[in-house]
CSV table of C-alpha atoms in Angstrom, one decimal:
chain,number,residue,atom,x,y,z
G,1,MET,CA,-47.9,36.2,4.6
G,2,ALA,CA,-49.9,39.0,6.2
G,3,ALA,CA,-53.3,38.2,7.9
G,4,SER,CA,-55.8,40.4,9.7
G,5,LEU,CA,-59.1,39.6,11.5
G,6,SER,CA,-61.9,41.9,10.5
G,7,THR,CA,-64.9,41.2,12.7
G,8,LEU,CA,-65.9,38.8,15.4
G,9,HIS,CA,-69.6,38.7,16.6
G,10,LEU,CA,-70.8,36.8,19.5
G,11,HIS,CA,-74.6,35.8,19.4
G,12,HIS,CA,-74.8,34.5,22.9
G,13,GLN,CA,-73.4,35.5,26.2
G,14,LEU,CA,-71.8,33.1,28.5
G,15,THR,CA,-72.7,33.1,32.2
G,16,PHE,CA,-70.3,31.7,34.8
G,17,PHE,CA,-71.5,30.3,38.1
G,18,ARG,CA,-69.5,29.7,41.2
G,19,LYS,CA,-71.6,26.7,42.4
G,20,PRO,CA,-74.4,25.1,40.4
G,21,SER,CA,-77.7,24.7,42.2
G,22,LEU,CA,-79.4,21.4,42.7
G,23,SER,CA,-82.2,22.3,40.3
G,24,LEU,CA,-79.9,22.9,37.4
G,25,LEU,CA,-78.2,19.5,37.9
G,26,ASN,CA,-81.4,17.7,37.0
G,27,LYS,CA,-81.9,19.7,33.8
G,28,SER,CA,-80.2,18.9,30.6
G,29,ILE,CA,-77.4,21.3,29.7
G,30,ARG,CA,-76.9,22.0,26.0
G,31,PRO,CA,-73.5,23.2,24.7
G,32,THR,CA,-73.4,26.8,23.6
G,33,ARG,CA,-72.3,27.3,20.0
G,34,ILE,CA,-69.8,30.1,19.2
G,35,THR,CA,-69.9,31.4,15.7
G,36,ALA,CA,-67.4,33.7,14.2
G,37,SER,CA,-66.7,35.1,10.7
G,38,LEU,CA,-62.9,35.1,9.8
G,39,GLU,CA,-61.4,37.0,6.8
G,40,PHE,CA,-57.7,36.7,5.8
G,41,ASN,CA,-55.7,39.0,3.4
G,42,ILE,CA,-52.9,36.9,1.9
G,43,THR,CA,-50.2,38.3,-0.4
G,44,PHE,CA,-47.1,36.8,-2.1
G,45,ALA,CA,-43.8,38.2,-3.0
G,46,PRO,CA,-43.4,39.3,-6.6
G,47,PRO,CA,-41.6,36.8,-8.9
G,48,LYS,CA,-37.9,37.3,-9.4
G,49,PRO,CA,-36.9,38.8,-12.7
G,50,LYS,CA,-35.2,36.4,-15.2
G,51,PRO,CA,-31.5,36.9,-15.5
G,52,LYS,CA,-30.3,38.6,-18.6
G,53,LEU,CA,-27.9,36.8,-20.8
G,54,PRO,CA,-24.8,38.7,-22.0
G,55,ALA,CA,-25.1,40.4,-25.3
G,56,ASN,CA,-22.5,38.3,-26.9
G,57,LEU,CA,-24.1,35.0,-25.7
G,58,GLN,CA,-26.4,33.6,-28.3
G,59,THR,CA,-29.0,30.9,-27.7
G,60,ASP,CA,-29.9,28.0,-29.8
G,61,ALA,CA,-33.7,28.1,-30.2
G,62,ALA,CA,-33.9,24.6,-31.3
G,63,SER,CA,-31.9,23.2,-28.4
G,64,LEU,CA,-33.9,25.3,-25.8
G,65,SER,CA,-37.3,24.1,-27.0
G,66,LEU,CA,-37.6,21.4,-24.3
G,67,PRO,CA,-40.8,19.6,-23.2
G,68,PRO,CA,-42.4,20.9,-20.0
G,69,GLY,CA,-41.0,19.4,-16.8
G,70,GLN,CA,-37.7,18.2,-18.4
G,71,LEU,CA,-34.5,19.2,-16.6
G,72,PHE,CA,-32.4,21.8,-18.5
G,73,ILE,CA,-28.6,21.6,-18.2
G,74,PRO,CA,-27.1,24.6,-20.0
G,75,TRP,CA,-24.0,24.3,-22.1
G,76,ILE,CA,-22.1,27.4,-23.0
G,77,VAL,CA,-20.0,26.7,-26.0
G,78,ARG,CA,-18.1,28.7,-28.6
G,79,GLY,CA,-19.4,28.3,-32.1
G,80,GLU,CA,-17.4,28.2,-35.3
G,81,ASP,CA,-17.9,32.0,-35.7
G,82,GLY,CA,-16.1,32.5,-32.4
G,83,ASN,CA,-19.2,33.7,-30.4
G,84,LEU,CA,-20.5,32.1,-27.3
G,85,LYS,CA,-23.9,30.5,-27.3
G,86,LEU,CA,-26.2,28.6,-24.9
G,87,GLN,CA,-27.5,25.1,-25.7
G,88,SER,CA,-28.9,22.1,-23.9
G,89,ASN,CA,-26.7,19.4,-25.5
G,90,PRO,CA,-23.0,19.0,-24.9
G,91,PRO,CA,-20.7,19.8,-27.8
G,92,ALA,CA,-20.2,17.2,-30.4
G,93,ARG,CA,-16.4,17.2,-30.1
G,94,LEU,CA,-16.7,16.5,-26.3
G,95,ILE,CA,-18.8,13.4,-27.0
G,96,HIS,CA,-16.4,12.2,-29.7
G,97,ALA,CA,-13.4,12.7,-27.3
G,98,ILE,CA,-15.1,10.7,-24.5
G,99,ALA,CA,-15.9,7.9,-26.9
G,100,ASP,CA,-12.3,7.8,-28.2
G,101,ALA,CA,-10.6,8.1,-24.8
G,102,LYS,CA,-8.7,5.0,-23.6
G,103,THR,CA,-8.9,3.9,-20.0
G,104,GLN,CA,-5.6,4.6,-18.2
G,105,PRO,CA,-4.2,1.6,-16.2
G,106,LYS,CA,-3.7,2.1,-12.5
G,107,LYS,CA,-0.2,3.1,-11.5
G,108,LYS,CA,-0.3,0.8,-8.4
G,109,LYS,CA,-1.0,-2.2,-10.6
G,110,ASP,CA,1.9,-1.3,-12.9
G,111,LYS,CA,4.2,-1.0,-9.9
G,112,VAL,CA,3.1,-4.3,-8.4
G,113,LYS,CA,3.5,-5.9,-11.8
G,114,LYS,CA,7.1,-4.6,-12.1
G,115,GLU,CA,8.1,-5.7,-8.6
G,116,SER,CA,6.5,-9.2,-8.9
G,117,GLY,CA,8.0,-9.9,-12.4
G,118,GLY,CA,4.6,-10.1,-14.0
G,119,ASN,CA,2.9,-12.2,-11.4
G,120,VAL,CA,0.4,-9.6,-10.2
G,121,LYS,CA,-2.1,-12.0,-8.7
G,122,ALA,CA,0.5,-13.6,-6.5
G,123,LYS,CA,1.9,-10.3,-5.3
G,124,LEU,CA,-1.5,-8.9,-4.5
G,125,GLU,CA,-2.5,-12.0,-2.6
G,126,ALA,CA,0.8,-12.0,-0.6
G,127,GLU,CA,0.5,-11.3,3.1
G,128,PRO,CA,1.0,-7.6,3.9
G,129,THR,CA,3.9,-6.5,6.1
G,130,ARG,CA,2.9,-6.4,9.7
G,131,SER,CA,4.5,-4.9,12.7
G,132,LYS,CA,7.0,-6.7,14.9
G,133,ALA,CA,4.5,-7.1,17.7
G,134,ALA,CA,1.8,-8.5,15.4
G,135,ARG,CA,4.3,-11.0,13.9
G,136,ARG,CA,5.3,-12.1,17.4
G,137,PHE,CA,1.6,-12.6,18.4
G,138,TYR,CA,0.9,-14.6,15.3
G,139,ASN,CA,4.0,-16.8,15.8
G,140,GLU,CA,3.1,-17.5,19.4
G,141,ASN,CA,-0.6,-18.2,18.9
G,142,PHE,CA,-1.4,-19.3,15.3
G,143,ARG,CA,1.8,-20.3,13.5
G,144,ASP,CA,2.5,-24.0,13.2
G,145,GLN,CA,5.1,-24.8,15.8
G,146,ALA,CA,5.9,-28.3,14.5
G,147,GLN,CA,9.6,-29.2,14.6
G,148,ARG,CA,11.8,-32.2,14.3
G,149,LEU,CA,11.4,-34.6,17.3
G,150,SER,CA,15.2,-34.7,18.0
G,151,LYS,CA,15.3,-30.9,17.9
G,152,VAL,CA,12.4,-30.6,20.4
G,153,LEU,CA,14.1,-33.0,22.8
G,154,ALA,CA,17.4,-31.1,22.6
G,155,ALA,CA,15.6,-27.7,23.1
G,156,ALA,CA,13.7,-29.1,26.1
G,157,GLY,CA,17.0,-30.0,27.8
G,158,VAL,CA,16.7,-33.8,27.5
G,159,ALA,CA,20.0,-34.3,25.9
G,160,SER,CA,22.1,-33.1,22.9
G,161,ARG,CA,20.8,-33.5,19.4
G,162,ARG,CA,22.8,-36.7,18.8
G,163,SER,CA,22.0,-38.2,22.2
G,164,SER,CA,18.3,-37.4,21.6
G,165,GLU,CA,18.5,-39.3,18.3
G,166,ALA,CA,20.0,-42.2,20.1
G,167,LEU,CA,17.1,-42.2,22.6
G,168,ILE,CA,14.6,-42.2,19.7
G,169,PHE,CA,16.3,-45.1,17.9
G,170,GLU,CA,16.3,-47.1,21.2
G,171,GLY,CA,12.5,-46.7,21.4
G,172,LYS,CA,12.5,-44.7,24.6
G,173,VAL,CA,10.4,-41.8,23.1
G,174,THR,CA,6.6,-42.0,22.5
G,175,VAL,CA,4.4,-39.5,20.7
G,176,ASN,CA,0.7,-39.6,21.4
G,177,GLY,CA,0.9,-43.1,22.9
G,178,SER,CA,3.0,-44.6,20.1
G,179,VAL,CA,6.7,-45.4,20.0
G,180,CYS,CA,8.5,-43.1,17.5
G,181,ASN,CA,11.7,-44.3,16.0
G,182,THR,CA,12.2,-41.5,13.5
G,183,PRO,CA,14.1,-38.3,14.6
G,184,GLN,CA,12.7,-36.3,11.7
G,185,THR,CA,9.1,-36.7,12.8
G,186,ARG,CA,7.4,-33.3,13.0
G,187,VAL,CA,5.8,-32.7,16.5
G,188,ASP,CA,4.4,-29.8,18.4
G,189,PRO,CA,5.0,-29.9,22.1
G,190,GLY,CA,1.9,-27.8,22.8
G,191,ARG,CA,-0.4,-30.3,21.1
G,192,ASP,CA,1.4,-33.6,21.1
G,193,ALA,CA,2.0,-35.8,24.2
G,194,ILE,CA,5.7,-36.6,24.1
G,195,TYR,CA,7.2,-38.9,26.7
G,196,VAL,CA,10.9,-39.8,27.3
G,197,ASN,CA,11.5,-42.7,29.5
G,198,GLY,CA,8.0,-42.4,30.9
G,199,ASN,CA,8.4,-38.7,31.7
G,200,ARG,CA,6.1,-36.2,30.0
G,201,LEU,CA,7.9,-33.4,28.0
G,202,PRO,CA,6.7,-29.9,29.0
G,203,LYS,CA,4.2,-28.3,26.6
G,204,LYS,CA,6.2,-25.0,26.6
G,205,LEU,CA,9.8,-25.0,25.6
G,206,PRO,CA,12.3,-22.6,27.3
G,207,PRO,CA,12.9,-19.3,25.6
G,208,LYS,CA,16.0,-18.7,23.5
G,209,ILE,CA,19.0,-17.6,25.6
G,210,TYR,CA,22.2,-15.9,24.6
G,211,ILE,CA,24.9,-15.3,27.2
G,212,ALA,CA,28.4,-13.8,26.8
G,213,LEU,CA,30.8,-15.4,29.3
G,214,ASN,CA,34.3,-14.3,30.3
G,215,LYS,CA,36.0,-17.7,30.5
G,216,PRO,CA,38.8,-18.1,33.0
G,217,LYS,CA,41.8,-20.3,32.6
G,218,GLY,CA,41.5,-23.9,33.5
G,219,TYR,CA,37.8,-24.4,32.4
G,220,ILE,CA,36.9,-26.4,29.3
G,221,CYS,CA,34.0,-26.0,26.9
G,222,SER,CA,32.4,-29.4,27.5
G,223,LEU,CA,29.0,-30.6,28.7
G,224,GLY,CA,30.2,-33.9,30.0
G,225,GLU,CA,29.1,-34.7,33.6
G,226,LYS,CA,32.5,-36.1,34.5
G,227,GLU,CA,34.2,-32.7,33.9
G,228,SER,CA,34.3,-30.9,37.2
G,229,LYS,CA,35.6,-27.6,35.7
G,230,SER,CA,33.2,-27.0,32.8
G,231,VAL,CA,32.2,-23.5,31.8
G,232,MET,CA,28.6,-24.5,32.7
G,233,CYS,CA,29.6,-24.5,36.4
G,234,LEU,CA,30.0,-20.8,36.1
G,235,LEU,CA,26.3,-20.4,35.4
G,236,ASP,CA,25.0,-22.1,38.6
G,237,ASP,CA,23.8,-18.9,40.0
G,238,TYR,CA,21.9,-18.2,36.8
G,239,PHE,CA,20.0,-21.5,37.1
G,240,LEU,CA,19.3,-21.0,40.8
G,241,SER,CA,17.0,-18.1,40.1
G,242,TRP,CA,15.5,-19.6,36.9
G,243,ASP,CA,12.2,-20.7,38.5
G,244,LYS,CA,11.6,-17.3,39.9
G,245,ARG,CA,12.2,-15.5,36.7
G,246,ASN,CA,10.5,-18.1,34.4
G,247,PRO,CA,7.8,-19.9,36.4
G,248,GLY,CA,6.4,-23.0,34.8
G,249,LEU,CA,9.2,-23.3,32.1
G,250,PRO,CA,11.8,-26.0,32.1
G,251,LYS,CA,15.4,-25.2,32.5
G,252,PRO,CA,17.2,-24.8,29.1
G,253,ARG,CA,20.0,-27.0,28.0
G,254,LEU,CA,22.9,-24.6,27.3
G,255,PHE,CA,26.0,-25.2,25.2
G,256,THR,CA,28.9,-23.1,24.0
G,257,VAL,CA,29.2,-21.7,20.5
G,258,GLY,CA,32.6,-23.0,19.4
G,259,ARG,CA,35.3,-23.8,21.9
G,260,LEU,CA,38.3,-22.3,23.6
G,261,ASP,CA,41.0,-24.6,24.9
G,262,VAL,CA,41.6,-25.0,28.6
G,263,ALA,CA,44.5,-22.4,28.7
G,264,THR,CA,42.7,-19.7,26.6
G,265,THR,CA,40.6,-17.1,28.4
G,266,GLY,CA,38.1,-14.5,27.2
G,267,LEU,CA,34.9,-14.3,25.3
G,268,ILE,CA,32.7,-17.4,24.8
G,269,ILE,CA,29.1,-17.4,23.9
G,270,VAL,CA,26.6,-19.8,25.5
G,271,THR,CA,23.2,-20.4,24.1
G,272,ASN,CA,20.4,-23.0,23.6
G,273,ASP,CA,19.7,-21.9,20.0
G,274,GLY,CA,21.2,-24.5,17.7
G,275,ASP,CA,20.6,-22.5,14.5
G,276,PHE,CA,22.3,-19.5,16.0
G,277,ALA,CA,25.3,-21.5,17.1
G,278,GLN,CA,25.6,-23.2,13.7
G,279,GLN,CA,25.6,-19.8,11.9
G,280,ILE,CA,28.1,-18.2,14.2
G,281,ALA,CA,30.6,-21.1,14.5
G,282,HIS,CA,30.5,-22.1,10.8
G,283,PRO,CA,33.5,-20.9,8.7
G,284,SER,CA,31.1,-19.7,6.0
G,285,SER,CA,29.9,-16.9,8.2
G,286,ASN,CA,33.4,-15.3,8.0
G,287,LEU,CA,33.1,-13.8,11.4
G,288,SER,CA,36.4,-12.3,12.5
G,289,LYS,CA,37.8,-13.2,15.9
G,290,GLU,CA,40.3,-11.0,17.7
G,291,TYR,CA,42.8,-12.4,20.1
G,292,ILE,CA,45.4,-10.8,22.4
G,293,ALA,CA,48.5,-13.0,22.6
G,294,THR,CA,51.1,-12.3,25.3
G,295,VAL,CA,54.4,-13.8,24.3
G,296,ASP,CA,57.8,-14.5,25.9
G,297,GLY,CA,60.9,-12.9,24.4
G,298,VAL,CA,61.3,-10.0,22.0
G,299,VAL,CA,59.1,-9.5,19.0
G,300,SER,CA,60.8,-8.3,15.8
G,301,LYS,CA,59.5,-7.5,12.3
G,302,ARG,CA,60.6,-10.9,11.2
G,303,HIS,CA,58.2,-12.5,13.6
G,304,LEU,CA,55.3,-10.3,12.5
G,305,PHE,CA,56.0,-11.1,8.9
G,306,ALA,CA,56.2,-14.9,9.6
G,307,ILE,CA,52.8,-14.7,11.4
G,308,SER,CA,51.2,-12.8,8.6
G,309,GLU,CA,52.5,-15.4,6.0
G,310,GLY,CA,50.4,-18.0,7.8
G,311,THR,CA,51.0,-21.8,8.2
G,312,VAL,CA,49.4,-25.1,7.4
G,313,ILE,CA,46.9,-26.4,9.9
G,314,GLU,CA,45.2,-29.8,9.3
G,315,GLY,CA,46.3,-29.8,5.7
G,316,VAL,CA,44.9,-26.2,5.0
G,317,HIS,CA,47.0,-23.1,4.7
G,318,CYS,CA,45.7,-20.5,7.3
G,319,ALA,CA,46.7,-16.9,7.4
G,320,PRO,CA,45.5,-14.2,9.8
G,321,ASP,CA,43.6,-11.1,8.7
G,322,SER,CA,45.9,-8.8,10.6
G,323,VAL,CA,48.8,-8.9,13.0
G,324,GLU,CA,49.8,-5.9,15.2
G,325,LEU,CA,52.3,-5.4,18.0
G,326,LEU,CA,50.6,-3.4,20.8
G,327,PRO,CA,52.5,-0.6,22.5
G,328,HIS,CA,54.5,-1.5,25.6
G,329,GLN,CA,52.8,-0.8,29.0
G,330,PRO,CA,54.6,-0.5,32.3
G,331,ASP,CA,52.4,-3.0,34.1
G,332,ARG,CA,52.8,-5.5,31.3
G,333,PRO,CA,56.4,-6.5,30.9
G,334,ARG,CA,55.8,-9.0,28.1
G,335,PRO,CA,55.0,-7.9,24.5
G,336,ARG,CA,51.5,-8.3,23.3
G,337,LEU,CA,50.2,-9.1,19.8
G,338,ARG,CA,46.7,-8.4,18.4
G,339,ILE,CA,45.9,-11.2,15.9
G,340,VAL,CA,42.6,-11.3,14.0
G,341,VAL,CA,41.5,-14.5,12.2
G,342,HIS,CA,38.2,-15.5,10.6
G,343,GLU,CA,38.5,-19.3,10.0
G,344,GLY,CA,38.7,-20.2,13.7
G,345,ARG,CA,40.4,-23.6,13.3
G,346,ASN,CA,41.5,-25.6,16.2
G,347,HIS,CA,44.5,-23.9,18.0
G,348,GLU,CA,44.9,-21.6,14.9
G,349,VAL,CA,46.4,-18.6,16.8
G,350,ARG,CA,48.7,-20.8,18.8
G,351,GLU,CA,50.0,-22.5,15.7
G,352,LEU,CA,50.6,-19.2,13.9
G,353,VAL,CA,52.6,-17.8,16.8
G,354,LYS,CA,54.5,-21.1,17.2
G,355,ASN,CA,55.4,-21.2,13.5
G,356,ALA,CA,56.9,-17.7,13.8
G,357,GLY,CA,59.3,-19.0,16.5
G,358,LEU,CA,57.5,-17.4,19.5
G,359,GLU,CA,56.1,-18.9,22.6
G,360,ILE,CA,52.7,-17.9,23.9
G,361,HIS,CA,52.5,-17.0,27.6
G,362,SER,CA,48.7,-16.3,27.6
G,363,LEU,CA,46.0,-16.0,25.1
G,364,LYS,CA,42.7,-14.1,25.4
G,365,ARG,CA,39.8,-13.7,22.9
G,366,VAL,CA,38.3,-10.2,23.1
G,367,ARG,CA,36.0,-10.0,20.1
G,368,ILE,CA,33.7,-12.1,17.9
G,369,GLY,CA,32.3,-10.3,14.9
G,370,GLY,CA,31.1,-6.9,16.0
G,371,PHE,CA,30.6,-7.8,19.6
G,372,ARG,CA,33.5,-7.0,22.0
G,373,LEU,CA,34.0,-8.5,25.4
G,374,PRO,CA,32.9,-5.8,28.0
G,375,SER,CA,35.8,-4.3,29.8
G,376,ASP,CA,34.0,-4.4,33.1
G,377,LEU,CA,33.1,-8.1,32.8
G,378,GLY,CA,35.3,-10.0,35.2
G,379,LEU,CA,36.7,-13.5,34.9
G,380,GLY,CA,34.0,-16.1,35.4
G,381,LYS,CA,31.2,-13.5,35.0
G,382,HIS,CA,28.5,-13.5,32.4
G,383,VAL,CA,25.9,-11.1,30.8
G,384,GLU,CA,22.9,-11.8,28.7
G,385,LEU,CA,23.1,-10.5,25.1
G,386,LYS,CA,20.5,-8.0,23.9
G,387,GLN,CA,19.0,-7.8,20.4
G,388,THR,CA,21.5,-5.2,19.3
G,389,ASP,CA,24.4,-7.4,20.4
G,390,LEU,CA,23.0,-10.3,18.4
G,391,LYS,CA,22.8,-8.0,15.3
G,392,THR,CA,26.4,-7.2,15.7
G,393,LEU,CA,27.1,-10.9,15.5
G,394,GLY,CA,25.2,-11.0,12.2
G,395,TRP,CA,22.2,-12.9,13.6
G,396,LYS,CA,18.8,-12.0,12.2
G,397,CYS,CA,16.4,-12.6,15.2
């Protein structure tokens, strides 16, 4: 826009004073009016020319005759004659195609239906997979921690599972002020007040512990207080530092997974997790166990064949998975046999060697499942198992 000021006439002159006199202060002062005549010259840009349509593009006069103010949406279509034309309505074949089109089902829904076997609603409402840290936080803070009363007493270190049941039957256990005589009662130590012989059970149970111990000769796998040389005596130093490492938590009641006789050395696992012990020790787990048997005399092929044939133990025929004669070593004058079994019956390896006509000088277990006894773990020493070690044992923790 261009603007110009033509003329400006002033009809009065303004007089400026430095200091007004006293005589002028008493007089009324009228404001001076300033008048001016303004003239503007405003011009606008010329309108843009309308775009020219291609020569081969025809227009439908009937379709372009729209009422004033109505929005025009052009459709460029090809007519039956093959020429392009401009119209305001969509082609008829497009409208028919939209009307006849079928809604396509979602691919995700079809996949969920296939995975869930038709129960789509149950699959969609299922809890989504969370991270390991999120599951641990949920289990520790929100999940129902109710367990059987006898199991809670055993986990708290009161007594074994059977001894805890005996205490419950004798009426020595109260739950929330009432005597409980049912070992299967579901309780939560964090919420329920549990007393055994008048002593309050801690609200927090000790954590799950898994220890690999290199058992020496002369120690038995027993928890009896009368036994002076139990394998639990080898863990005294572990319990001495328990309060420093786990403040506020009761000491766990540990027990061995399976047993080794008093003369057998090597790998034995100690834990306070009953479910873990049941799975590892049960024959249905089919965990292989490797032993190194040092024998007296000379071993021949006949002995190896007799051992591989197996023998009857407690009315059941038992045969090893493999038998191998180890190479002779200068520092080991007696021959050594590697024997692998999976049933783990009482004195199974000793009975197999005895049935072959050989006499065992020493027997050592070196492997359970996929976990092998560390070579640097001395007799009577122990090491805590890591998550990877538990996985090699087939335990899903």
